[in-house]
JSON list of C-alpha atoms and ligand atoms in Angstrom, two decimals:
[
{"chain": "A", "resi": 172, "resn": "MET", "atom": "CA", "xyz": [74.21, 85.32, -170.91]},
{"chain": "A", "resi": 173, "resn": "ASN", "atom": "CA", "xyz": [72.18, 83.82, -168.13]},
{"chain": "A", "resi": 174, "resn": "PRO", "atom": "CA", "xyz": [68.54, 83.84, -169.48]},
{"chain": "A", "resi": 175, "resn": "MET", "atom": "CA", "xyz": [67.21, 83.53, -165.87]},
{"chain": "A", "resi": 176, "resn": "ASN", "atom": "CA", "xyz": [68.80, 86.87, -164.98]},
{"chain": "A", "resi": 177, "resn": "PRO", "atom": "CA", "xyz": [66.16, 89.53, -165.20]},
{"chain": "A", "resi": 178, "resn": "MET", "atom": "CA", "xyz": [68.97, 92.01, -166.03]},
{"chain": "A", "resi": 179, "resn": "ASN", "atom": "CA", "xyz": [68.91, 90.37, -169.47]},
{"chain": "A", "resi": 180, "resn": "HIS", "atom": "CA", "xyz": [65.22, 91.18, -170.08]},
{"chain": "A", "resi": 181, "resn": "PRO", "atom": "CA", "xyz": [64.87, 94.85, -170.30]},
{"chain": "A", "resi": 182, "resn": "ILE", "atom": "CA", "xyz": [61.33, 96.02, -170.90]},
{"chain": "A", "resi": 183, "resn": "GLN", "atom": "CA", "xyz": [60.52, 96.54, -174.55]},
{"chain": "A", "resi": 184, "resn": "ALA", "atom": "CA", "xyz": [56.70, 96.83, -174.32]},
{"chain": "A", "resi": 185, "resn": "CYS", "atom": "CA", "xyz": [54.35, 98.31, -171.81]},
{"chain": "A", "resi": 186, "resn": "LEU", "atom": "CA", "xyz": [50.70, 97.01, -171.85]},
{"chain": "A", "resi": 187, "resn": "PHE", "atom": "CA", "xyz": [48.14, 99.04, -170.20]},
{"chain": "A", "resi": 188, "resn": "ASP", "atom": "CA", "xyz": [44.75, 98.36, -168.78]},
{"chain": "A", "resi": 189, "resn": "LEU", "atom": "CA", "xyz": [42.47, 101.34, -169.45]},
{"chain": "A", "resi": 190, "resn": "ASP", "atom": "CA", "xyz": [39.76, 101.86, -166.78]},
{"chain": "A", "resi": 191, "resn": "GLY", "atom": "CA", "xyz": [41.51, 102.99, -163.50]},
{"chain": "A", "resi": 192, "resn": "VAL", "atom": "CA", "xyz": [45.01, 103.06, -164.98]},
{"chain": "A", "resi": 193, "resn": "LEU", "atom": "CA", "xyz": [45.01, 105.47, -167.81]},
{"chain": "A", "resi": 194, "resn": "VAL", "atom": "CA", "xyz": [41.61, 107.14, -167.37]},
{"chain": "A", "resi": 195, "resn": "ASP", "atom": "CA", "xyz": [39.23, 107.85, -164.43]},
{"chain": "A", "resi": 196, "resn": "THR", "atom": "CA", "xyz": [36.30, 105.83, -165.79]},
{"chain": "A", "resi": 197, "resn": "ALA", "atom": "CA", "xyz": [35.83, 103.34, -162.96]},
{"chain": "A", "resi": 198, "resn": "LYS", "atom": "CA", "xyz": [33.64, 105.99, -161.25]},
{"chain": "A", "resi": 199, "resn": "TYR", "atom": "CA", "xyz": [31.25, 105.99, -164.28]},
{"chain": "A", "resi": 200, "resn": "HIS", "atom": "CA", "xyz": [31.08, 102.14, -164.24]},
{"chain": "A", "resi": 201, "resn": "PHE", "atom": "CA", "xyz": [30.17, 102.41, -160.50]},
{"chain": "A", "resi": 202, "resn": "LEU", "atom": "CA", "xyz": [27.55, 105.12, -161.00]},
{"chain": "A", "resi": 203, "resn": "ALA", "atom": "CA", "xyz": [25.81, 103.06, -163.70]},
{"chain": "A", "resi": 204, "resn": "TRP", "atom": "CA", "xyz": [25.86, 99.80, -161.77]},
{"chain": "A", "resi": 205, "resn": "GLU", "atom": "CA", "xyz": [24.68, 101.59, -158.65]},
{"chain": "A", "resi": 206, "resn": "ARG", "atom": "CA", "xyz": [21.76, 103.09, -160.55]},
{"chain": "A", "resi": 207, "resn": "LEU", "atom": "CA", "xyz": [20.79, 99.63, -161.88]},
{"chain": "A", "resi": 208, "resn": "ALA", "atom": "CA", "xyz": [20.94, 98.13, -158.38]},
{"chain": "A", "resi": 209, "resn": "ASN", "atom": "CA", "xyz": [18.77, 100.92, -157.08]},
{"chain": "A", "resi": 210, "resn": "GLU", "atom": "CA", "xyz": [16.26, 100.30, -159.81]},
{"chain": "A", "resi": 211, "resn": "LEU", "atom": "CA", "xyz": [16.19, 96.65, -158.79]},
{"chain": "A", "resi": 212, "resn": "GLY", "atom": "CA", "xyz": [15.51, 97.72, -155.30]},
{"chain": "A", "resi": 213, "resn": "PHE", "atom": "CA", "xyz": [18.93, 97.23, -153.43]},
{"chain": "A", "resi": 214, "resn": "SER", "atom": "CA", "xyz": [21.87, 99.32, -152.65]},
{"chain": "A", "resi": 215, "resn": "PHE", "atom": "CA", "xyz": [25.31, 98.79, -154.11]},
{"chain": "A", "resi": 216, "resn": "THR", "atom": "CA", "xyz": [28.35, 100.11, -152.29]},
{"chain": "A", "resi": 217, "resn": "GLU", "atom": "CA", "xyz": [31.79, 101.28, -153.58]},
{"chain": "A", "resi": 218, "resn": "LYS", "atom": "CA", "xyz": [33.15, 98.26, -151.65]},
{"chain": "A", "resi": 219, "resn": "ASP", "atom": "CA", "xyz": [30.91, 95.85, -153.60]},
{"chain": "A", "resi": 220, "resn": "ASN", "atom": "CA", "xyz": [32.06, 97.67, -156.75]},
{"chain": "A", "resi": 221, "resn": "GLU", "atom": "CA", "xyz": [35.74, 96.60, -156.06]},
{"chain": "A", "resi": 222, "resn": "ARG", "atom": "CA", "xyz": [34.77, 93.16, -157.08]},
{"chain": "A", "resi": 223, "resn": "LEU", "atom": "CA", "xyz": [33.72, 94.33, -160.60]},
{"chain": "A", "resi": 224, "resn": "LYS", "atom": "CA", "xyz": [37.12, 95.90, -161.45]},
{"chain": "A", "resi": 225, "resn": "GLY", "atom": "CA", "xyz": [38.65, 94.21, -164.55]},
{"chain": "A", "resi": 226, "resn": "VAL", "atom": "CA", "xyz": [35.66, 91.95, -164.80]},
{"chain": "A", "resi": 227, "resn": "SER", "atom": "CA", "xyz": [33.60, 91.66, -168.02]},
{"chain": "A", "resi": 228, "resn": "ARG", "atom": "CA", "xyz": [30.21, 93.32, -168.33]},
{"chain": "A", "resi": 229, "resn": "MET", "atom": "CA", "xyz": [28.14, 90.12, -168.00]},
{"chain": "A", "resi": 230, "resn": "ALA", "atom": "CA", "xyz": [30.33, 88.78, -165.15]},
{"chain": "A", "resi": 231, "resn": "SER", "atom": "CA", "xyz": [29.90, 92.18, -163.39]},
{"chain": "A", "resi": 232, "resn": "LEU", "atom": "CA", "xyz": [26.14, 91.78, -163.71]},
{"chain": "A", "resi": 233, "resn": "GLU", "atom": "CA", "xyz": [26.19, 88.35, -162.21]},
{"chain": "A", "resi": 234, "resn": "ILE", "atom": "CA", "xyz": [28.25, 89.68, -159.20]},
{"chain": "A", "resi": 235, "resn": "LEU", "atom": "CA", "xyz": [25.77, 92.65, -158.82]},
{"chain": "A", "resi": 236, "resn": "LEU", "atom": "CA", "xyz": [22.82, 90.42, -158.85]},
{"chain": "A", "resi": 237, "resn": "SER", "atom": "CA", "xyz": [24.27, 88.14, -156.27]},
{"chain": "A", "resi": 238, "resn": "VAL", "atom": "CA", "xyz": [24.77, 91.19, -154.05]},
{"chain": "A", "resi": 239, "resn": "GLY", "atom": "CA", "xyz": [20.98, 91.82, -154.33]},
{"chain": "A", "resi": 240, "resn": "ASN", "atom": "CA", "xyz": [20.25, 88.10, -154.04]},
{"chain": "A", "resi": 241, "resn": "ILE", "atom": "CA", "xyz": [18.32, 88.21, -157.31]},
{"chain": "A", "resi": 242, "resn": "GLN", "atom": "CA", "xyz": [17.87, 85.51, -159.85]},
{"chain": "A", "resi": 243, "resn": "LEU", "atom": "CA", "xyz": [16.83, 86.25, -163.40]},
{"chain": "A", "resi": 244, "resn": "ASP", "atom": "CA", "xyz": [16.55, 84.58, -166.79]},
{"chain": "A", "resi": 245, "resn": "GLU", "atom": "CA", "xyz": [19.20, 85.17, -169.40]},
{"chain": "A", "resi": 246, "resn": "LEU", "atom": "CA", "xyz": [17.05, 87.48, -171.62]},
{"chain": "A", "resi": 247, "resn": "THR", "atom": "CA", "xyz": [16.36, 89.86, -168.66]},
{"chain": "A", "resi": 248, "resn": "LYS", "atom": "CA", "xyz": [20.07, 89.80, -167.81]},
{"chain": "A", "resi": 249, "resn": "MET", "atom": "CA", "xyz": [20.94, 90.81, -171.34]},
{"chain": "A", "resi": 250, "resn": "THR", "atom": "CA", "xyz": [18.46, 93.64, -171.21]},
{"chain": "A", "resi": 251, "resn": "LEU", "atom": "CA", "xyz": [19.78, 94.96, -167.86]},
{"chain": "A", "resi": 252, "resn": "ALA", "atom": "CA", "xyz": [23.45, 94.77, -169.06]},
{"chain": "A", "resi": 253, "resn": "GLU", "atom": "CA", "xyz": [22.39, 96.83, -172.14]},
{"chain": "A", "resi": 254, "resn": "LYS", "atom": "CA", "xyz": [20.58, 99.33, -169.90]},
{"chain": "A", "resi": 255, "resn": "LYS", "atom": "CA", "xyz": [23.65, 99.69, -167.74]},
{"chain": "A", "resi": 256, "resn": "ASN", "atom": "CA", "xyz": [25.92, 100.10, -170.79]},
{"chain": "A", "resi": 257, "resn": "SER", "atom": "CA", "xyz": [23.65, 102.83, -172.26]},
{"chain": "A", "resi": 258, "resn": "TRP", "atom": "CA", "xyz": [23.98, 104.86, -169.09]},
{"chain": "A", "resi": 259, "resn": "TYR", "atom": "CA", "xyz": [27.71, 104.25, -169.02]},
{"chain": "A", "resi": 260, "resn": "VAL", "atom": "CA", "xyz": [28.10, 105.29, -172.66]},
{"chain": "A", "resi": 261, "resn": "ASP", "atom": "CA", "xyz": [26.18, 108.53, -171.83]},
{"chain": "A", "resi": 262, "resn": "TYR", "atom": "CA", "xyz": [28.82, 109.36, -169.20]},
{"chain": "A", "resi": 263, "resn": "ILE", "atom": "CA", "xyz": [31.82, 108.61, -171.35]},
{"chain": "A", "resi": 264, "resn": "SER", "atom": "CA", "xyz": [30.38, 110.33, -174.43]},
{"chain": "A", "resi": 265, "resn": "LYS", "atom": "CA", "xyz": [30.93, 113.60, -172.48]},
{"chain": "A", "resi": 266, "resn": "MET", "atom": "CA", "xyz": [34.38, 112.84, -171.18]},
{"chain": "A", "resi": 267, "resn": "ASP", "atom": "CA", "xyz": [37.52, 114.44, -172.52]},
{"chain": "A", "resi": 268, "resn": "ASP", "atom": "CA", "xyz": [41.40, 114.48, -171.81]},
{"chain": "A", "resi": 269, "resn": "THR", "atom": "CA", "xyz": [40.75, 116.01, -168.34]},
{"chain": "A", "resi": 270, "resn": "GLU", "atom": "CA", "xyz": [39.87, 112.54, -167.15]},
{"chain": "A", "resi": 271, "resn": "ILE", "atom": "CA", "xyz": [43.32, 111.07, -168.02]},
{"chain": "A", "resi": 272, "resn": "LEU", "atom": "CA", "xyz": [44.78, 109.92, -164.67]},
{"chain": "A", "resi": 273, "resn": "PRO", "atom": "CA", "xyz": [47.72, 111.74, -163.13]},
{"chain": "A", "resi": 274, "resn": "GLY", "atom": "CA", "xyz": [51.10, 110.96, -164.72]},
{"chain": "A", "resi": 275, "resn": "ALA", "atom": "CA", "xyz": [49.61, 108.80, -167.50]},
{"chain": "A", "resi": 276, "resn": "LEU", "atom": "CA", "xyz": [50.23, 111.22, -170.36]},
{"chain": "A", "resi": 277, "resn": "ALA", "atom": "CA", "xyz": [53.79, 112.13, -169.35]},
{"chain": "A", "resi": 278, "resn": "PHE", "atom": "CA", "xyz": [54.69, 108.47, -169.00]},
{"chain": "A", "resi": 279, "resn": "LEU", "atom": "CA", "xyz": [53.25, 107.46, -172.36]},
{"chain": "A", "resi": 280, "resn": "GLN", "atom": "CA", "xyz": [55.19, 110.24, -173.97]},
{"chain": "A", "resi": 281, "resn": "GLU", "atom": "CA", "xyz": [58.43, 109.18, -172.34]},
{"chain": "A", "resi": 282, "resn": "LEU", "atom": "CA", "xyz": [57.90, 105.60, -173.42]},
{"chain": "A", "resi": 283, "resn": "LYS", "atom": "CA", "xyz": [57.39, 106.69, -176.97]},
{"chain": "A", "resi": 284, "resn": "GLN", "atom": "CA", "xyz": [60.56, 108.82, -176.87]},
{"chain": "A", "resi": 285, "resn": "HIS", "atom": "CA", "xyz": [62.51, 105.70, -175.69]},
{"chain": "A", "resi": 286, "resn": "GLY", "atom": "CA", "xyz": [60.99, 103.49, -178.49]},
{"chain": "A", "resi": 287, "resn": "ILE", "atom": "CA", "xyz": [59.19, 101.23, -175.97]},
{"chain": "A", "resi": 288, "resn": "LYS", "atom": "CA", "xyz": [56.14, 99.74, -177.52]},
{"chain": "A", "resi": 289, "resn": "ILE", "atom": "CA", "xyz": [52.71, 100.64, -176.05]},
{"chain": "A", "resi": 290, "resn": "ALA", "atom": "CA", "xyz": [49.66, 98.36, -176.14]},
{"chain": "A", "resi": 291, "resn": "LEU", "atom": "CA", "xyz": [46.19, 98.53, -174.57]},
{"chain": "A", "resi": 292, "resn": "GLY", "atom": "CA", "xyz": [44.88, 95.50, -172.89]},
{"chain": "A", "resi": 293, "resn": "SER", "atom": "CA", "xyz": [41.26, 96.23, -171.76]},
{"chain": "A", "resi": 294, "resn": "ALA", "atom": "CA", "xyz": [38.13, 94.17, -171.16]},
{"chain": "A", "resi": 295, "resn": "SER", "atom": "CA", "xyz": [35.98, 97.05, -172.20]},
{"chain": "A", "resi": 296, "resn": "LYS", "atom": "CA", "xyz": [34.00, 97.04, -175.40]},
{"chain": "A", "resi": 297, "resn": "ASN", "atom": "CA", "xyz": [33.85, 100.89, -175.00]},
{"chain": "A", "resi": 298, "resn": "ALA", "atom": "CA", "xyz": [37.69, 101.37, -175.13]},
{"chain": "A", "resi": 299, "resn": "MET", "atom": "CA", "xyz": [37.75, 103.03, -178.52]},
{"chain": "A", "resi": 300, "resn": "THR", "atom": "CA", "xyz": [35.23, 105.67, -177.48]},
{"chain": "A", "resi": 301, "resn": "ILE", "atom": "CA", "xyz": [37.30, 106.55, -174.37]},
{"chain": "A", "resi": 302, "resn": "LEU", "atom": "CA", "xyz": [40.62, 106.58, -176.17]},
{"chain": "A", "resi": 303, "resn": "ASN", "atom": "CA", "xyz": [39.15, 108.84, -178.90]},
{"chain": "A", "resi": 304, "resn": "ASN", "atom": "CA", "xyz": [37.53, 111.23, -176.37]},
{"chain": "A", "resi": 305, "resn": "ALA", "atom": "CA", "xyz": [40.67, 111.40, -174.33]},
{"chain": "A", "resi": 306, "resn": "ASN", "atom": "CA", "xyz": [42.82, 111.95, -177.43]},
{"chain": "A", "resi": 307, "resn": "LEU", "atom": "CA", "xyz": [45.00, 108.84, -176.48]},
{"chain": "A", "resi": 308, "resn": "VAL", "atom": "CA", "xyz": [44.77, 106.83, -179.69]},
{"chain": "A", "resi": 309, "resn": "PRO", "atom": "CA", "xyz": [48.05, 108.02, -181.27]},
{"chain": "A", "resi": 310, "resn": "TYR", "atom": "CA", "xyz": [50.12, 106.60, -178.40]},
{"chain": "A", "resi": 311, "resn": "PHE", "atom": "CA", "xyz": [49.30, 103.04, -179.07]},
{"chain": "A", "resi": 312, "resn": "ASP", "atom": "CA", "xyz": [51.08, 100.58, -181.23]},
{"chain": "A", "resi": 313, "resn": "ALA", "atom": "CA", "xyz": [48.30, 98.07, -180.48]},
{"chain": "A", "resi": 314, "resn": "ILE", "atom": "CA", "xyz": [44.80, 98.20, -179.12]},
{"chain": "A", "resi": 315, "resn": "ILE", "atom": "CA", "xyz": [43.28, 95.02, -177.75]},
{"chain": "A", "resi": 316, "resn": "ASP", "atom": "CA", "xyz": [39.90, 95.46, -176.15]},
{"chain": "A", "resi": 317, "resn": "GLY", "atom": "CA", "xyz": [36.71, 93.63, -175.30]},
{"chain": "A", "resi": 318, "resn": "THR", "atom": "CA", "xyz": [35.63, 93.56, -178.93]},
{"chain": "A", "resi": 319, "resn": "LYS", "atom": "CA", "xyz": [38.77, 91.45, -179.87]},
{"chain": "A", "resi": 320, "resn": "THR", "atom": "CA", "xyz": [38.79, 88.93, -177.05]},
{"chain": "A", "resi": 321, "resn": "THR", "atom": "CA", "xyz": [36.71, 85.94, -176.15]},
{"chain": "A", "resi": 322, "resn": "ASN", "atom": "CA", "xyz": [38.11, 85.11, -172.71]},
{"chain": "A", "resi": 323, "resn": "ALA", "atom": "CA", "xyz": [37.93, 87.71, -169.83]},
{"chain": "A", "resi": 324, "resn": "LYS", "atom": "CA", "xyz": [40.73, 88.38, -167.46]},
{"chain": "A", "resi": 325, "resn": "PRO", "atom": "CA", "xyz": [42.14, 86.54, -165.44]},
{"chain": "A", "resi": 326, "resn": "ASP", "atom": "CA", "xyz": [42.53, 84.67, -168.72]},
{"chain": "A", "resi": 327, "resn": "PRO", "atom": "CA", "xyz": [45.77, 85.98, -170.33]},
{"chain": "A", "resi": 328, "resn": "GLU", "atom": "CA", "xyz": [44.33, 86.30, -173.79]},
{"chain": "A", "resi": 329, "resn": "VAL", "atom": "CA", "xyz": [44.10, 90.11, -173.94]},
{"chain": "A", "resi": 330, "resn": "PHE", "atom": "CA", "xyz": [47.75, 90.65, -172.92]},
{"chain": "A", "resi": 331, "resn": "ILE", "atom": "CA", "xyz": [49.05, 87.75, -175.07]},
{"chain": "A", "resi": 332, "resn": "LEU", "atom": "CA", "xyz": [47.30, 89.33, -178.17]},
{"chain": "A", "resi": 333, "resn": "GLY", "atom": "CA", "xyz": [48.79, 92.76, -177.34]},
{"chain": "A", "resi": 334, "resn": "ALA", "atom": "CA", "xyz": [52.35, 91.35, -177.00]},
{"chain": "A", "resi": 335, "resn": "LYS", "atom": "CA", "xyz": [51.94, 89.53, -180.33]},
{"chain": "A", "resi": 336, "resn": "GLU", "atom": "CA", "xyz": [50.65, 92.62, -182.07]},
{"chain": "A", "resi": 337, "resn": "VAL", "atom": "CA", "xyz": [53.77, 94.65, -181.02]},
{"chain": "A", "resi": 338, "resn": "HIS", "atom": "CA", "xyz": [56.09, 91.64, -181.68]},
{"chain": "A", "resi": 339, "resn": "ILE", "atom": "CA", "xyz": [57.57, 91.54, -178.18]},
{"chain": "A", "resi": 340, "resn": "ALA", "atom": "CA", "xyz": [58.05, 88.28, -176.26]},
{"chain": "A", "resi": 341, "resn": "PRO", "atom": "CA", "xyz": [56.20, 88.17, -172.89]},
{"chain": "A", "resi": 342, "resn": "GLU", "atom": "CA", "xyz": [59.38, 88.26, -170.77]},
{"chain": "A", "resi": 343, "resn": "HIS", "atom": "CA", "xyz": [60.05, 91.72, -172.23]},
{"chain": "A", "resi": 344, "resn": "CYS", "atom": "CA", "xyz": [56.60, 93.03, -171.41]},
{"chain": "A", "resi": 345, "resn": "VAL", "atom": "CA", "xyz": [55.32, 94.67, -168.31]},
{"chain": "A", "resi": 346, "resn": "VAL", "atom": "CA", "xyz": [51.59, 95.04, -167.66]},
{"chain": "A", "resi": 347, "resn": "PHE", "atom": "CA", "xyz": [50.04, 97.99, -165.69]},
{"chain": "A", "resi": 348, "resn": "GLU", "atom": "CA", "xyz": [46.81, 97.00, -163.92]},
{"chain": "A", "resi": 349, "resn": "ASP", "atom": "CA", "xyz": [44.48, 98.29, -161.24]},
{"chain": "A", "resi": 350, "resn": "ALA", "atom": "CA", "xyz": [42.55, 94.99, -160.88]},
{"chain": "A", "resi": 351, "resn": "GLU", "atom": "CA", "xyz": [43.57, 91.75, -159.26]},
{"chain": "A", "resi": 352, "resn": "ALA", "atom": "CA", "xyz": [42.11, 89.80, -162.13]},
{"chain": "A", "resi": 353, "resn": "GLY", "atom": "CA", "xyz": [44.29, 91.81, -164.59]},
{"chain": "A", "resi": 354, "resn": "ILE", "atom": "CA", "xyz": [47.55, 91.18, -162.52]},
{"chain": "A", "resi": 355, "resn": "GLU", "atom": "CA", "xyz": [46.71, 87.40, -162.57]},
{"chain": "A", "resi": 356, "resn": "ALA", "atom": "CA", "xyz": [46.12, 87.53, -166.30]},
{"chain": "A", "resi": 357, "resn": "ALA", "atom": "CA", "xyz": [49.43, 89.14, -166.91]},
{"chain": "A", "resi": 358, "resn": "ILE", "atom": "CA", "xyz": [51.28, 86.55, -164.72]},
{"chain": "A", "resi": 359, "resn": "ARG", "atom": "CA", "xyz": [49.53, 83.80, -166.55]},
{"chain": "A", "resi": 360, "resn": "GLY", "atom": "CA", "xyz": [50.77, 85.34, -169.76]},
{"chain": "A", "resi": 361, "resn": "GLY", "atom": "CA", "xyz": [54.33, 85.19, -168.55]},
{"chain": "A", "resi": 362, "resn": "MET", "atom": "CA", "xyz": [54.68, 88.99, -168.10]},
{"chain": "A", "resi": 363, "resn": "ARG", "atom": "CA", "xyz": [55.85, 91.14, -165.34]},
{"chain": "A", "resi": 364, "resn": "THR", "atom": "CA", "xyz": [53.41, 93.40, -163.52]},
{"chain": "A", "resi": 365, "resn": "ILE", "atom": "CA", "xyz": [53.05, 96.85, -161.92]},
{"chain": "A", "resi": 366, "resn": "GLY", "atom": "CA", "xyz": [49.96, 97.41, -159.84]},
{"chain": "A", "resi": 367, "resn": "ILE", "atom": "CA", "xyz": [48.22, 100.72, -159.83]},
{"chain": "A", "resi": 368, "resn": "GLY", "atom": "CA", "xyz": [46.56, 101.24, -156.41]},
{"chain": "A", "resi": 369, "resn": "SER", "atom": "CA", "xyz": [47.27, 99.60, -153.07]},
{"chain": "A", "resi": 370, "resn": "ALA", "atom": "CA", "xyz": [49.74, 96.90, -152.24]},
{"chain": "A", "resi": 371, "resn": "ASP", "atom": "CA", "xyz": [47.18, 95.45, -149.86]},
{"chain": "A", "resi": 372, "resn": "THR", "atom": "CA", "xyz": [44.90, 94.60, -152.71]},
{"chain": "A", "resi": 373, "resn": "LEU", "atom": "CA", "xyz": [47.32, 93.93, -155.55]},
{"chain": "A", "resi": 374, "resn": "THR", "atom": "CA", "xyz": [49.34, 91.31, -153.64]},
{"chain": "A", "resi": 375, "resn": "LEU", "atom": "CA", "xyz": [50.52, 89.39, -156.66]},
{"chain": "A", "resi": 376, "resn": "ALA", "atom": "CA", "xyz": [52.10, 92.40, -158.52]},
{"chain": "A", "resi": 377, "resn": "ASP", "atom": "CA", "xyz": [55.82, 92.54, -158.75]},
{"chain": "A", "resi": 378, "resn": "TYR", "atom": "CA", "xyz": [55.60, 96.27, -157.73]},
{"chain": "A", "resi": 379, "resn": "VAL", "atom": "CA", "xyz": [52.77, 98.64, -156.80]},
{"chain": "A", "resi": 380, "resn": "VAL", "atom": "CA", "xyz": [52.60, 102.42, -157.32]},
{"chain": "A", "resi": 381, "resn": "SER", "atom": "CA", "xyz": [49.62, 104.58, -156.40]},
{"chain": "A", "resi": 382, "resn": "SER", "atom": "CA", "xyz": [49.55, 106.25, -159.86]},
{"chain": "A", "resi": 383, "resn": "LEU", "atom": "CA", "xyz": [51.53, 106.51, -163.02]},
{"chain": "A", "resi": 384, "resn": "ALA", "atom": "CA", "xyz": [52.83, 109.87, -161.68]},
{"chain": "A", "resi": 385, "resn": "GLU", "atom": "CA", "xyz": [55.39, 107.63, -159.76]},
{"chain": "A", "resi": 386, "resn": "MET", "atom": "CA", "xyz": [56.68, 106.09, -163.04]},
{"chain": "A", "resi": 387, "resn": "SER", "atom": "CA", "xyz": [59.53, 107.02, -165.38]},
{"chain": "A", "resi": 388, "resn": "VAL", "atom": "CA", "xyz": [61.42, 104.90, -167.84]},
{"chain": "A", "resi": 389, "resn": "GLU", "atom": "CA", "xyz": [64.59, 104.89, -165.82]},
{"chain": "A", "resi": 390, "resn": "LYS", "atom": "CA", "xyz": [62.47, 103.70, -162.71]},
{"chain": "A", "resi": 391, "resn": "LEU", "atom": "CA", "xyz": [60.62, 101.13, -164.85]},
{"chain": "A", "resi": 392, "resn": "GLN", "atom": "CA", "xyz": [63.93, 99.56, -166.04]},
{"chain": "A", "resi": 393, "resn": "ARG", "atom": "CA", "xyz": [65.37, 99.67, -162.63]},
{"chain": "A", "resi": 394, "resn": "ILE", "atom": "CA", "xyz": [62.43, 98.06, -160.85]},
{"chain": "A", "resi": 395, "resn": "MET", "atom": "CA", "xyz": [62.13, 95.41, -163.53]},
{"chain": "A", "resi": 396, "resn": "SER", "atom": "CA", "xyz": [65.81, 94.45, -163.40]},
{"chain": "A", "resi": 397, "resn": "THR", "atom": "CA", "xyz": [65.45, 93.60, -159.74]},
{"chain": "A", "resi": 398, "resn": "ALA", "atom": "CA", "xyz": [61.79, 92.22, -159.71]},
{"chain": "A", "resi": 399, "resn": "THR", "atom": "CA", "xyz": [61.61, 88.40, -159.35]},
{"chain": "B", "resi": 861, "resn": "BG6", "atom": "C1", "xyz": [36.94, 96.80, -167.45]},
{"chain": "B", "resi": 861, "resn": "BG6", "atom": "C2", "xyz": [36.33, 97.49, -166.22]},
{"chain": "B", "resi": 861, "resn": "BG6", "atom": "O1", "xyz": [37.99, 97.55, -167.88]},
{"chain": "B", "resi": 861, "resn": "BG6", "atom": "O2", "xyz": [35.94, 96.67, -168.45]},
{"chain": "B", "resi": 861, "resn": "BG6", "atom": "C3", "xyz": [35.07, 96.61, -165.71]},
{"chain": "B", "resi": 861, "resn": "BG6", "atom": "O3", "xyz": [37.30, 97.40, -165.10]},
{"chain": "B", "resi": 861, "resn": "BG6", "atom": "C4", "xyz": [34.15, 96.60, -166.91]},
{"chain": "B", "resi": 861, "resn": "BG6", "atom": "O4", "xyz": [34.54, 97.29, -164.66]},
{"chain": "B", "resi": 861, "resn": "BG6", "atom": "C5", "xyz": [34.74, 95.90, -168.06]},
{"chain": "B", "resi": 861, "resn": "BG6", "atom": "O5", "xyz": [32.98, 95.76, -166.52]},
{"chain": "B", "resi": 861, "resn": "BG6", "atom": "C6", "xyz": [33.84, 95.82, -169.32]},
{"chain": "B", "resi": 861, "resn": "BG6", "atom": "O6", "xyz": [33.53, 97.12, -169.75]},
{"chain": "B", "resi": 861, "resn": "BG6", "atom": "P1", "xyz": [32.43, 97.50, -170.85]},
{"chain": "B", "resi": 861, "resn": "BG6", "atom": "O7", "xyz": [32.75, 98.93, -171.14]},
{"chain": "B", "resi": 861, "resn": "BG6", "atom": "O8", "xyz": [32.62, 96.62, -172.08]},
{"chain": "B", "resi": 861, "resn": "BG6", "atom": "O9", "xyz": [31.13, 97.30, -170.21]},
{"chain": "B", "resi": 862, "resn": "MG", "atom": "MG1", "xyz": [41.08, 98.58, -164.63]}
]
């Protein structure tokens, strides 16, 4: 057996980012950040918001403040991040399974039927609230979120922990991500990647689909046996 041949590494675990991959919560992050920017006296566009995807809460605030050209002390920054989070939590506390993104549920069900492990790898500290409200918890063999990690993506920690918890070696794992930082984290963790979104943005991904509605287990194994 040639260990360099990807045919010898069928996928045994799928690791999913949450926001923008499984659920449509990226819009709520945007609404809350936009509200904060407006309170601080500047506007914040959806294009600016792209830079926040996959980035931790405090790092997101730093980017937002740089857009507004505002410098603040650490205590004020903490207060503002908490304020943004309280608005965000208000939004997600009302969400339900209608905010699961197209194809996500069917793909999770198919993976389960095939005995492929499923793990969450999210930067969010609110991941459990979202998974509970969307009734997604039962699908996961491991849930790694922002409460369990110390290093934010593009550090590979979140995915390495996920792979360890499901006992699958990185070369048998594939990561589904909508953020460039997340794709980079997966690559640094030695895993293969499927980008959710546009191939123009997710240039480092092995393969890009516009949503999980384009995925099936048969396609996954086929793509991953040819991906380099
Ligand atoms: C990521 C989002 O999943 O979680 C980021 O893409 C967000 O936009 C990050 O900043 C942290 O989320 P939270 O819920 O802990 O503020
Ligand atoms: Mg995301």
